[in-house]
Amino acid sequence: MSSQVRLRLLPSARCLFDQPVQVKVEGLRSRQVVTMRARSTDEKGVVFGSSATYRADGSGEIDLLRDPSLSGSYVGVEPMGLLWSMKADALHKKFQKPCALNPHVVKFSVHEEDREDRMLAEVTNERLLIGNGVSRLPVKGKNFQGVLFTPPGEGPFPAVLDLCTFVSEKRASLLANKGFVVLTVPVYTDHPDNVKQMHLDHFKEAVDFLQQQPKVCSKGVGIISRSKGGEIALSLAAFVPGVEAVVWINGCSAVAGVPLYYKNQQIIPPIPFDLSKIILTESGASMINYTLENPVAEKNKGSLVPIEQAKGRFLFVASEDDLCLNSKVYMEQIVERLKHHGKENFETMSYPGSGHMLEPPYGPYCTSSFHGVVPHVVLWGGGARTHAAAEVHLWSKIQEFFRTHLSCDAAQTKVKI
């Protein structure tokens, strides 16, 4: 490495996962062209990496807030491009970070142009999922299991139930950093092939547990969901009191796959999947967004969630290039139903060029990976740049929505690292 070249991350090389950093290089030759790289290894041992070519200014400096990438994993001015453009060194891999205890560690480096063996400087970015003072407590009820994240301080804090399809703590821990008590509960705790019915009672138990926490304010809970969790979130809002605000991301307007039960009775029959409509692509990944029968077809209308019964507020979010679910159409079906019943308790967000896997920002964009429910390797849709921009915008919108509709009287504080 060159003793003259310095690579800096501002304001700090240690930050929260959803915080941007300013990447700067100093000490290069005037107008020198270099390759910048980022590398990280996920919890499954899969290596992800990105690279981009930059030209220094007359003072031998590069600032990713200002300077464009000339070629590589992305082009143009993209201050966080080295993070979201990272790809796995193997096909069809999604960056795995299910446990919030382990930070997302990224190594940034500067190399002579197209010479990976000639490194000029490097720095490690430690991107934390849990801020100082946030507690993480695995919990197990009679019919649910999950992880509870609680901010520091006396509270009271607004409460959010995070319904993820499979075990994941990232979104819940990051929301807790913002001043929410968050319980993350997976929809599936068993292999999906073994699940023959869903029980809304199990998720109501999680809602009740959350409302009973000592730091939670008396106002009802919020729910954030994506994909399969979306229909559970809609059903909770429709049938269970105390659900005040729901974020529905790329879900369905109806119950899909298996029937939904509540209080020992089937309340909603499922719409079936037609696996013959899977479209295999040259990459080896499949498009599955047409495999679910039309929810508003006459024979399937009984499977629609009676969302008009809900008393709370909704934020519906659809990716226009979702190749997993026809989520834009499903969102429009939900909105049409609410309007038909004279309801105005909702707002919508639609993101062109984004795919199914909308997550908190600055993680590696995933093109395709194994789908745990279908089960096939599937295309998620979207383009890396537009999807990454959608994640930044949506993450801010989610926090604003919950703060507006789950506000507590006491002042709330954001957590720092």
CSV table of C-alpha atoms in Angstrom, one decimal:
chain,number,residue,atom,x,y,z
A,1,MET,CA,0.0,0.0,0.0
A,2,SER,CA,1.0,3.6,-0.6
A,3,SER,CA,1.8,5.6,2.5
A,4,GLN,CA,0.7,8.8,0.8
A,5,VAL,CA,-2.8,7.6,-0.3
A,6,ARG,CA,-5.6,7.8,2.3
A,7,LEU,CA,-9.1,6.4,2.1
A,8,ARG,CA,-11.6,7.9,4.5
A,9,LEU,CA,-15.2,7.2,5.5
A,10,LEU,CA,-17.1,10.2,6.9
A,11,PRO,CA,-18.4,11.0,9.4
A,12,SER,CA,-17.1,7.7,10.8
A,13,ALA,CA,-16.0,4.2,9.6
A,14,ARG,CA,-18.5,2.9,12.2
A,15,CYS,CA,-22.1,3.6,11.6
A,16,LEU,CA,-25.6,2.2,11.6
A,17,PHE,CA,-26.6,-0.1,8.6
A,18,ASP,CA,-29.0,2.4,7.2
A,19,GLN,CA,-26.7,5.4,7.5
A,20,PRO,CA,-24.9,6.8,4.4
A,21,VAL,CA,-21.2,7.4,4.5
A,22,GLN,CA,-19.0,9.8,2.5
A,23,VAL,CA,-16.2,8.0,0.7
A,24,LYS,CA,-13.1,10.1,0.0
A,25,VAL,CA,-9.6,9.4,-1.3
A,26,GLU,CA,-6.7,11.7,-0.8
A,27,GLY,CA,-3.0,11.7,-1.9
A,28,LEU,CA,-3.4,10.4,-5.4
A,29,ARG,CA,-1.6,12.0,-8.4
A,30,SER,CA,-3.4,14.7,-10.2
A,31,ARG,CA,-6.0,13.2,-12.5
A,32,GLN,CA,-4.9,9.6,-11.6
A,33,VAL,CA,-7.4,6.9,-12.6
A,34,VAL,CA,-8.0,4.2,-9.9
A,35,THR,CA,-10.3,1.3,-9.2
A,36,MET,CA,-12.3,1.4,-6.0
A,37,ARG,CA,-13.6,-1.8,-4.6
A,38,ALA,CA,-15.9,-3.0,-1.8
A,39,ARG,CA,-16.1,-6.5,-0.4
A,40,SER,CA,-18.1,-8.3,2.3
A,41,THR,CA,-18.9,-11.8,3.4
A,42,ASP,CA,-22.4,-12.8,4.5
A,43,GLU,CA,-23.3,-15.2,7.3
A,44,LYS,CA,-23.3,-18.1,4.9
A,45,GLY,CA,-19.7,-17.4,3.9
A,46,VAL,CA,-20.7,-16.0,0.4
A,47,VAL,CA,-18.4,-13.2,-0.8
A,48,PHE,CA,-20.0,-10.1,-2.3
A,49,GLY,CA,-18.1,-7.5,-4.2
A,50,SER,CA,-18.2,-4.4,-6.4
A,51,SER,CA,-15.8,-2.2,-8.2
A,52,ALA,CA,-15.8,1.2,-10.0
A,53,THR,CA,-13.3,3.3,-11.9
A,54,TYR,CA,-12.7,6.9,-10.8
A,55,ARG,CA,-10.5,9.8,-11.9
A,56,ALA,CA,-9.0,12.1,-9.2
A,57,ASP,CA,-9.3,15.8,-9.5
A,58,GLY,CA,-6.3,18.2,-10.0
A,59,SER,CA,-5.5,17.9,-6.3
A,60,GLY,CA,-5.4,14.1,-6.3
A,61,GLU,CA,-8.7,13.7,-4.5
A,62,ILE,CA,-11.8,11.6,-5.1
A,63,ASP,CA,-15.1,12.3,-3.4
A,64,LEU,CA,-18.0,9.9,-4.1
A,65,LEU,CA,-20.5,12.6,-3.2
A,66,ARG,CA,-19.2,14.6,-6.1
A,67,ASP,CA,-17.3,12.4,-8.6
A,68,PRO,CA,-18.8,10.0,-11.1
A,69,SER,CA,-17.8,6.4,-11.6
A,70,LEU,CA,-16.5,6.1,-15.2
A,71,SER,CA,-17.1,2.3,-15.4
A,72,GLY,CA,-17.5,-0.8,-13.4
A,73,SER,CA,-20.5,-2.1,-11.3
A,74,TYR,CA,-22.3,1.3,-11.9
A,75,VAL,CA,-21.6,4.6,-13.6
A,76,GLY,CA,-22.3,8.2,-12.7
A,77,VAL,CA,-22.5,9.9,-9.3
A,78,GLU,CA,-23.6,7.3,-6.8
A,79,PRO,CA,-22.3,8.1,-3.3
A,80,MET,CA,-23.3,4.6,-1.9
A,81,GLY,CA,-23.0,2.7,-5.2
A,82,LEU,CA,-20.1,0.5,-4.0
A,83,LEU,CA,-22.5,-0.8,-1.3
A,84,TRP,CA,-25.7,-1.5,-3.2
A,85,SER,CA,-24.0,-2.8,-6.4
A,86,MET,CA,-22.1,-5.6,-4.6
A,87,LYS,CA,-22.8,-9.0,-6.2
A,88,ALA,CA,-22.1,-12.5,-5.0
A,89,ASP,CA,-19.2,-14.5,-6.5
A,90,ALA,CA,-21.8,-17.2,-7.2
A,91,LEU,CA,-25.2,-17.1,-9.0
A,92,HIS,CA,-28.6,-16.6,-7.4
A,93,LYS,CA,-27.4,-15.6,-3.9
A,94,LYS,CA,-29.0,-13.1,-1.6
A,95,PHE,CA,-26.9,-11.4,1.1
A,96,GLN,CA,-27.8,-13.2,4.3
A,97,LYS,CA,-27.8,-11.2,7.5
A,98,PRO,CA,-30.6,-12.8,9.6
A,99,CYS,CA,-29.1,-12.0,13.1
A,100,ALA,CA,-28.9,-8.4,14.2
A,101,LEU,CA,-26.0,-9.0,16.6
A,102,ASN,CA,-23.5,-9.2,13.8
A,103,PRO,CA,-22.6,-6.0,11.9
A,104,HIS,CA,-22.4,-5.7,8.2
A,105,VAL,CA,-18.6,-5.4,7.7
A,106,VAL,CA,-17.4,-4.0,4.3
A,107,LYS,CA,-13.8,-3.5,3.2
A,108,PHE,CA,-13.3,-0.5,0.9
A,109,SER,CA,-10.1,-0.3,-1.0
A,110,VAL,CA,-8.4,1.7,-3.7
A,111,HIS,CA,-6.2,0.1,-6.4
A,112,GLU,CA,-4.2,1.1,-9.3
A,113,GLU,CA,-6.4,1.0,-12.4
A,114,ASP,CA,-7.4,-2.6,-13.2
A,115,ARG,CA,-4.7,-3.9,-10.8
A,116,GLU,CA,-6.4,-5.7,-8.0
A,117,ASP,CA,-2.9,-6.8,-6.7
A,118,ARG,CA,-1.7,-3.2,-6.4
A,119,MET,CA,-3.7,-1.8,-3.5
A,120,LEU,CA,-3.0,1.8,-2.5
A,121,ALA,CA,-5.3,2.1,0.6
A,122,GLU,CA,-8.1,0.4,2.4
A,123,VAL,CA,-10.5,1.0,5.3
A,124,THR,CA,-13.1,-1.2,7.0
A,125,ASN,CA,-16.7,0.0,7.4
A,126,GLU,CA,-18.6,-1.5,10.3
A,127,ARG,CA,-22.3,-1.1,9.7
A,128,LEU,CA,-24.2,-1.9,12.9
A,129,LEU,CA,-27.8,-3.2,13.0
A,130,ILE,CA,-28.3,-2.4,16.7
A,131,GLY,CA,-27.4,1.0,18.2
A,132,ASN,CA,-26.2,1.6,21.7
A,133,GLY,CA,-28.7,0.7,24.4
A,134,VAL,CA,-31.2,-1.1,22.2
A,135,SER,CA,-32.0,-4.5,23.8
A,136,ARG,CA,-32.5,-7.7,21.9
A,137,LEU,CA,-34.6,-10.4,23.6
A,138,PRO,CA,-35.7,-13.7,21.9
A,139,VAL,CA,-39.2,-14.5,23.0
A,140,LYS,CA,-41.5,-17.5,22.7
A,141,GLY,CA,-45.2,-17.4,23.3
A,142,LYS,CA,-47.7,-20.3,23.3
A,143,ASN,CA,-48.1,-20.1,19.5
A,144,PHE,CA,-45.4,-17.7,18.3
A,145,GLN,CA,-41.7,-17.1,18.5
A,146,GLY,CA,-39.7,-14.0,17.6
A,147,VAL,CA,-37.2,-11.4,18.8
A,148,LEU,CA,-38.2,-8.2,20.7
A,149,PHE,CA,-36.1,-5.0,20.2
A,150,THR,CA,-36.6,-2.2,22.7
A,151,PRO,CA,-35.0,1.3,22.6
A,152,PRO,CA,-33.1,2.7,25.6
A,153,GLY,CA,-35.0,5.1,27.9
A,154,GLU,CA,-38.2,5.0,29.8
A,155,GLY,CA,-40.5,5.5,26.9
A,156,PRO,CA,-43.3,5.1,26.2
A,157,PHE,CA,-42.6,4.1,22.7
A,158,PRO,CA,-44.8,3.2,19.7
A,159,ALA,CA,-44.9,-0.5,19.0
A,160,VAL,CA,-44.5,-2.3,15.6
A,161,LEU,CA,-45.0,-6.0,14.7
A,162,ASP,CA,-42.6,-6.9,11.9
A,163,LEU,CA,-44.0,-9.8,9.9
A,164,CYS,CA,-41.3,-11.3,7.8
A,165,THR,CA,-41.8,-14.5,5.7
A,166,PHE,CA,-38.8,-16.2,7.3
A,167,VAL,CA,-36.6,-15.3,10.3
A,168,SER,CA,-35.0,-11.9,9.8
A,169,GLU,CA,-34.0,-9.3,12.4
A,170,LYS,CA,-32.6,-6.5,10.2
A,171,ARG,CA,-35.7,-4.4,9.6
A,172,ALA,CA,-36.9,-4.8,13.2
A,173,SER,CA,-33.6,-3.8,14.8
A,174,LEU,CA,-33.1,-0.8,12.6
A,175,LEU,CA,-36.6,0.5,13.4
A,176,ALA,CA,-35.9,0.0,17.1
A,177,ASN,CA,-32.9,2.4,16.6
A,178,LYS,CA,-35.4,5.0,15.5
A,179,GLY,CA,-37.4,4.8,18.7
A,180,PHE,CA,-39.9,2.0,18.2
A,181,VAL,CA,-40.4,-1.2,20.2
A,182,VAL,CA,-40.4,-3.9,17.5
A,183,LEU,CA,-41.3,-7.5,17.7
A,184,THR,CA,-40.2,-9.5,14.6
A,185,VAL,CA,-42.2,-12.7,14.0
A,186,PRO,CA,-41.7,-15.0,11.0
A,187,VAL,CA,-44.8,-16.1,9.1
A,188,TYR,CA,-43.1,-19.5,8.6
A,189,THR,CA,-41.5,-21.3,11.6
A,190,ASP,CA,-41.7,-24.7,9.8
A,191,HIS,CA,-40.9,-25.7,6.2
A,192,PRO,CA,-43.7,-24.2,4.0
A,193,ASP,CA,-44.5,-27.7,2.6
A,194,ASN,CA,-45.5,-28.8,6.1
A,195,VAL,CA,-47.9,-25.8,6.7
A,196,LYS,CA,-51.4,-26.7,5.6
A,197,GLN,CA,-53.2,-23.8,7.2
A,198,MET,CA,-52.4,-20.4,8.8
A,199,HIS,CA,-53.8,-19.4,12.1
A,200,LEU,CA,-54.5,-15.7,12.7
A,201,ASP,CA,-54.7,-16.4,16.4
A,202,HIS,CA,-51.0,-17.0,16.5
A,203,PHE,CA,-50.2,-13.6,15.2
A,204,LYS,CA,-52.9,-11.9,17.4
A,205,GLU,CA,-51.0,-13.4,20.3
A,206,ALA,CA,-47.9,-11.6,19.1
A,207,VAL,CA,-49.9,-8.3,18.9
A,208,ASP,CA,-51.2,-8.8,22.4
A,209,PHE,CA,-47.7,-9.6,23.7
A,210,LEU,CA,-46.4,-6.4,22.1
A,211,GLN,CA,-49.2,-4.2,23.6
A,212,GLN,CA,-48.4,-5.6,27.1
A,213,GLN,CA,-44.8,-4.5,27.1
A,214,PRO,CA,-44.1,-1.9,29.8
A,215,LYS,CA,-42.4,0.6,27.5
A,216,VAL,CA,-45.2,0.5,24.9
A,217,CYS,CA,-47.6,3.4,24.8
A,218,SER,CA,-51.3,2.7,25.1
A,219,LYS,CA,-52.1,3.5,21.5
A,220,GLY,CA,-52.5,0.5,19.2
A,221,VAL,CA,-49.7,-1.2,17.3
A,222,GLY,CA,-48.3,-0.9,13.8
A,223,ILE,CA,-47.5,-3.7,11.5
A,224,ILE,CA,-44.9,-3.8,8.7
A,225,SER,CA,-45.0,-6.6,6.2
A,226,ARG,CA,-43.8,-7.8,2.8
A,227,SER,CA,-44.8,-10.6,0.5
A,228,LYS,CA,-46.6,-13.5,2.4
A,229,GLY,CA,-46.6,-11.3,5.5
A,230,GLY,CA,-48.8,-8.8,3.6
A,231,GLU,CA,-52.0,-10.9,3.7
A,232,ILE,CA,-51.5,-11.7,7.4
A,233,ALA,CA,-51.1,-8.0,8.1
A,234,LEU,CA,-54.3,-7.1,6.2
A,235,SER,CA,-56.1,-9.9,8.0
A,236,LEU,CA,-55.0,-8.7,11.4
A,237,ALA,CA,-56.1,-5.2,10.6
A,238,ALA,CA,-59.5,-6.5,9.4
A,239,PHE,CA,-60.2,-8.9,12.3
A,240,VAL,CA,-58.1,-7.9,15.3
A,241,PRO,CA,-58.7,-4.7,17.4
A,242,GLY,CA,-55.8,-2.4,18.2
A,243,VAL,CA,-54.0,-2.4,14.8
A,244,GLU,CA,-53.6,1.3,14.1
A,245,ALA,CA,-51.2,1.5,11.2
A,246,VAL,CA,-50.1,-1.1,8.6
A,247,VAL,CA,-47.3,-0.9,6.0
A,248,TRP,CA,-48.0,-3.5,3.2
A,249,ILE,CA,-45.1,-4.0,0.8
A,250,ASN,CA,-45.4,-6.1,-2.3
A,251,GLY,CA,-48.0,-8.5,-1.0
A,252,CYS,CA,-51.3,-9.9,-2.2
A,253,SER,CA,-54.9,-8.7,-1.9
A,254,ALA,CA,-56.1,-12.2,-0.9
A,255,VAL,CA,-55.1,-15.2,1.1
A,256,ALA,CA,-52.8,-17.4,-1.1
A,257,GLY,CA,-51.8,-21.1,-0.9
A,258,VAL,CA,-53.3,-22.3,2.4
A,259,PRO,CA,-56.5,-21.3,4.2
A,260,LEU,CA,-56.6,-18.8,7.0
A,261,TYR,CA,-58.2,-19.8,10.3
A,262,TYR,CA,-59.3,-17.7,13.3
A,263,LYS,CA,-60.9,-19.0,16.5
A,264,ASN,CA,-60.9,-22.5,15.2
A,265,GLN,CA,-62.8,-21.7,12.1
A,266,GLN,CA,-61.7,-21.1,8.5
A,267,ILE,CA,-62.4,-17.5,7.8
A,268,ILE,CA,-60.8,-17.1,4.3
A,269,PRO,CA,-60.2,-19.9,1.8
A,270,PRO,CA,-57.0,-19.7,-0.3
A,271,ILE,CA,-56.4,-18.8,-4.0
A,272,PRO,CA,-54.3,-21.7,-5.5
A,273,PHE,CA,-51.0,-21.3,-7.3
A,274,ASP,CA,-50.7,-22.6,-10.9
A,275,LEU,CA,-47.1,-23.7,-11.1
A,276,SER,CA,-47.5,-24.4,-14.8
A,277,LYS,CA,-47.3,-20.6,-15.3
A,278,ILE,CA,-43.8,-20.4,-14.0
A,279,ILE,CA,-41.6,-18.8,-16.7
A,280,LEU,CA,-38.0,-20.1,-16.8
A,281,THR,CA,-35.4,-17.7,-18.1
A,282,GLU,CA,-32.0,-18.2,-19.6
A,283,SER,CA,-30.3,-17.3,-16.3
A,284,GLY,CA,-31.8,-20.4,-14.7
A,285,ALA,CA,-34.1,-18.3,-12.5
A,286,SER,CA,-37.9,-18.2,-12.9
A,287,MET,CA,-40.5,-15.5,-13.1
A,288,ILE,CA,-43.4,-16.5,-10.9
A,289,ASN,CA,-45.5,-13.3,-10.8
A,290,TYR,CA,-48.3,-15.0,-12.9
A,291,THR,CA,-48.6,-18.2,-10.9
A,292,LEU,CA,-51.3,-16.9,-8.6
A,293,GLU,CA,-54.9,-17.0,-9.9
A,294,ASN,CA,-56.6,-13.7,-10.2
A,295,PRO,CA,-58.0,-12.7,-6.8
A,296,VAL,CA,-60.9,-10.7,-8.2
A,297,ALA,CA,-62.1,-13.4,-10.6
A,298,GLU,CA,-65.7,-14.4,-9.5
A,299,LYS,CA,-64.6,-17.9,-8.2
A,300,ASN,CA,-61.8,-16.4,-6.1
A,301,LYS,CA,-63.6,-13.4,-4.5
A,302,GLY,CA,-64.1,-15.3,-1.3
A,303,SER,CA,-60.4,-15.3,-0.8
A,304,LEU,CA,-60.1,-11.5,-0.8
A,305,VAL,CA,-59.3,-10.1,2.7
A,306,PRO,CA,-62.2,-7.9,3.8
A,307,ILE,CA,-60.0,-5.0,4.3
A,308,GLU,CA,-62.9,-2.5,4.6
A,309,GLN,CA,-63.5,-3.8,8.1
A,310,ALA,CA,-60.2,-2.3,9.3
A,311,LYS,CA,-60.2,0.7,11.5
A,312,GLY,CA,-56.5,1.7,11.2
A,313,ARG,CA,-54.4,3.5,8.5
A,314,PHE,CA,-52.6,1.9,5.6
A,315,LEU,CA,-49.5,2.6,3.6
A,316,PHE,CA,-49.6,0.4,0.5
A,317,VAL,CA,-46.3,0.0,-1.4
A,318,ALA,CA,-45.8,-1.7,-4.8
A,319,SER,CA,-42.8,-2.3,-6.9
A,320,GLU,CA,-43.7,-1.8,-10.6
A,321,ASP,CA,-41.1,-4.4,-11.7
A,322,ASP,CA,-41.9,-7.1,-9.1
A,323,LEU,CA,-41.4,-10.5,-10.8
A,324,CYS,CA,-42.4,-12.5,-7.7
A,325,LEU,CA,-46.0,-11.1,-7.1
A,326,ASN,CA,-48.2,-9.0,-9.3
A,327,SER,CA,-48.1,-6.5,-6.4
A,328,LYS,CA,-49.0,-3.3,-8.3
A,329,VAL,CA,-52.2,-5.0,-9.5
A,330,TYR,CA,-52.9,-6.4,-6.1
A,331,MET,CA,-52.4,-2.9,-4.5
A,332,GLU,CA,-54.9,-1.4,-7.0
A,333,GLN,CA,-57.4,-4.2,-6.1
A,334,ILE,CA,-57.2,-3.3,-2.4
A,335,VAL,CA,-57.5,0.4,-3.1
A,336,GLU,CA,-60.6,-0.1,-5.4
A,337,ARG,CA,-62.2,-2.2,-2.6
A,338,LEU,CA,-61.6,0.4,0.0
A,339,LYS,CA,-62.9,3.2,-2.2
A,340,HIS,CA,-66.0,1.1,-3.0
A,341,HIS,CA,-66.7,1.0,0.7
A,342,GLY,CA,-66.2,4.8,1.1
A,343,LYS,CA,-62.9,4.4,2.9
A,344,GLU,CA,-60.1,7.0,2.7
A,345,ASN,CA,-57.8,5.5,5.4
A,346,PHE,CA,-54.9,4.8,3.1
A,347,GLU,CA,-52.0,6.1,1.0
A,348,THR,CA,-50.1,4.4,-1.8
A,349,MET,CA,-46.5,4.4,-3.0
A,350,SER,CA,-45.4,2.9,-6.4
A,351,TYR,CA,-41.8,2.5,-7.4
A,352,PRO,CA,-40.9,2.1,-11.1
A,353,GLY,CA,-37.8,0.0,-11.8
A,354,SER,CA,-37.9,-1.6,-8.3
A,355,GLY,CA,-38.2,-5.3,-7.5
A,356,HIS,CA,-39.9,-7.5,-4.9
A,357,MET,CA,-37.2,-7.4,-2.2
A,358,LEU,CA,-37.6,-3.8,-0.9
A,359,GLU,CA,-35.6,-3.7,2.3
A,360,PRO,CA,-33.8,-1.1,4.5
A,361,PRO,CA,-31.3,0.8,2.3
A,362,TYR,CA,-27.6,0.2,1.4
A,363,GLY,CA,-27.6,-3.6,1.4
A,364,PRO,CA,-26.5,-5.5,-1.8
A,365,TYR,CA,-29.2,-5.6,-4.4
A,366,CYS,CA,-30.4,-9.1,-5.1
A,367,THR,CA,-31.3,-10.0,-8.7
A,368,SER,CA,-32.3,-13.7,-8.0
A,369,SER,CA,-32.2,-16.3,-5.3
A,370,PHE,CA,-33.9,-19.3,-4.0
A,371,HIS,CA,-37.6,-18.8,-3.0
A,372,GLY,CA,-38.3,-20.6,0.2
A,373,VAL,CA,-42.0,-21.1,-0.5
A,374,VAL,CA,-42.4,-21.9,-4.2
A,375,PRO,CA,-39.5,-23.5,-4.1
A,376,HIS,CA,-37.5,-22.3,-7.2
A,377,VAL,CA,-34.7,-19.9,-7.9
A,378,VAL,CA,-36.7,-16.8,-8.9
A,379,LEU,CA,-36.1,-13.4,-10.4
A,380,TRP,CA,-37.0,-10.6,-7.9
A,381,GLY,CA,-37.2,-7.9,-10.6
A,382,GLY,CA,-36.0,-4.3,-10.7
A,383,GLY,CA,-32.7,-2.6,-11.6
A,384,ALA,CA,-29.9,-2.1,-9.1
A,385,ARG,CA,-29.8,1.7,-9.3
A,386,THR,CA,-33.6,2.3,-9.3
A,387,HIS,CA,-34.2,-0.3,-6.6
A,388,ALA,CA,-31.6,1.2,-4.3
A,389,ALA,CA,-33.1,4.6,-4.7
A,390,ALA,CA,-36.6,3.2,-3.9
A,391,GLU,CA,-35.2,1.7,-0.7
A,392,VAL,CA,-33.8,5.0,0.5
A,393,HIS,CA,-37.0,6.8,-0.2
A,394,LEU,CA,-39.3,4.1,1.3
A,395,TRP,CA,-37.3,3.7,4.5
A,396,SER,CA,-37.8,7.4,5.3
A,397,LYS,CA,-41.5,7.2,4.4
A,398,ILE,CA,-42.1,4.1,6.6
A,399,GLN,CA,-40.7,5.9,9.7
A,400,GLU,CA,-42.7,9.1,8.9
A,401,PHE,CA,-45.9,7.0,8.5
A,402,PHE,CA,-45.5,5.2,11.8
A,403,ARG,CA,-44.5,8.3,13.7
A,404,THR,CA,-47.7,10.1,12.4
A,405,HIS,CA,-50.1,7.3,13.2
A,406,LEU,CA,-48.5,5.7,16.3
A,407,SER,CA,-47.4,8.8,18.1
A,408,CYS,CA,-47.0,8.7,21.8
A,409,ASP,CA,-47.3,11.7,24.1
A,410,ALA,CA,-43.8,11.4,25.5
A,411,ALA,CA,-40.8,12.6,23.5
A,412,GLN,CA,-38.9,10.0,21.6
A,413,THR,CA,-35.2,9.8,21.0
A,414,LYS,CA,-33.3,8.3,18.2
A,415,VAL,CA,-30.6,5.8,19.1
A,416,LYS,CA,-27.0,6.5,18.3
A,417,ILE,CA,-24.1,4.0,17.8
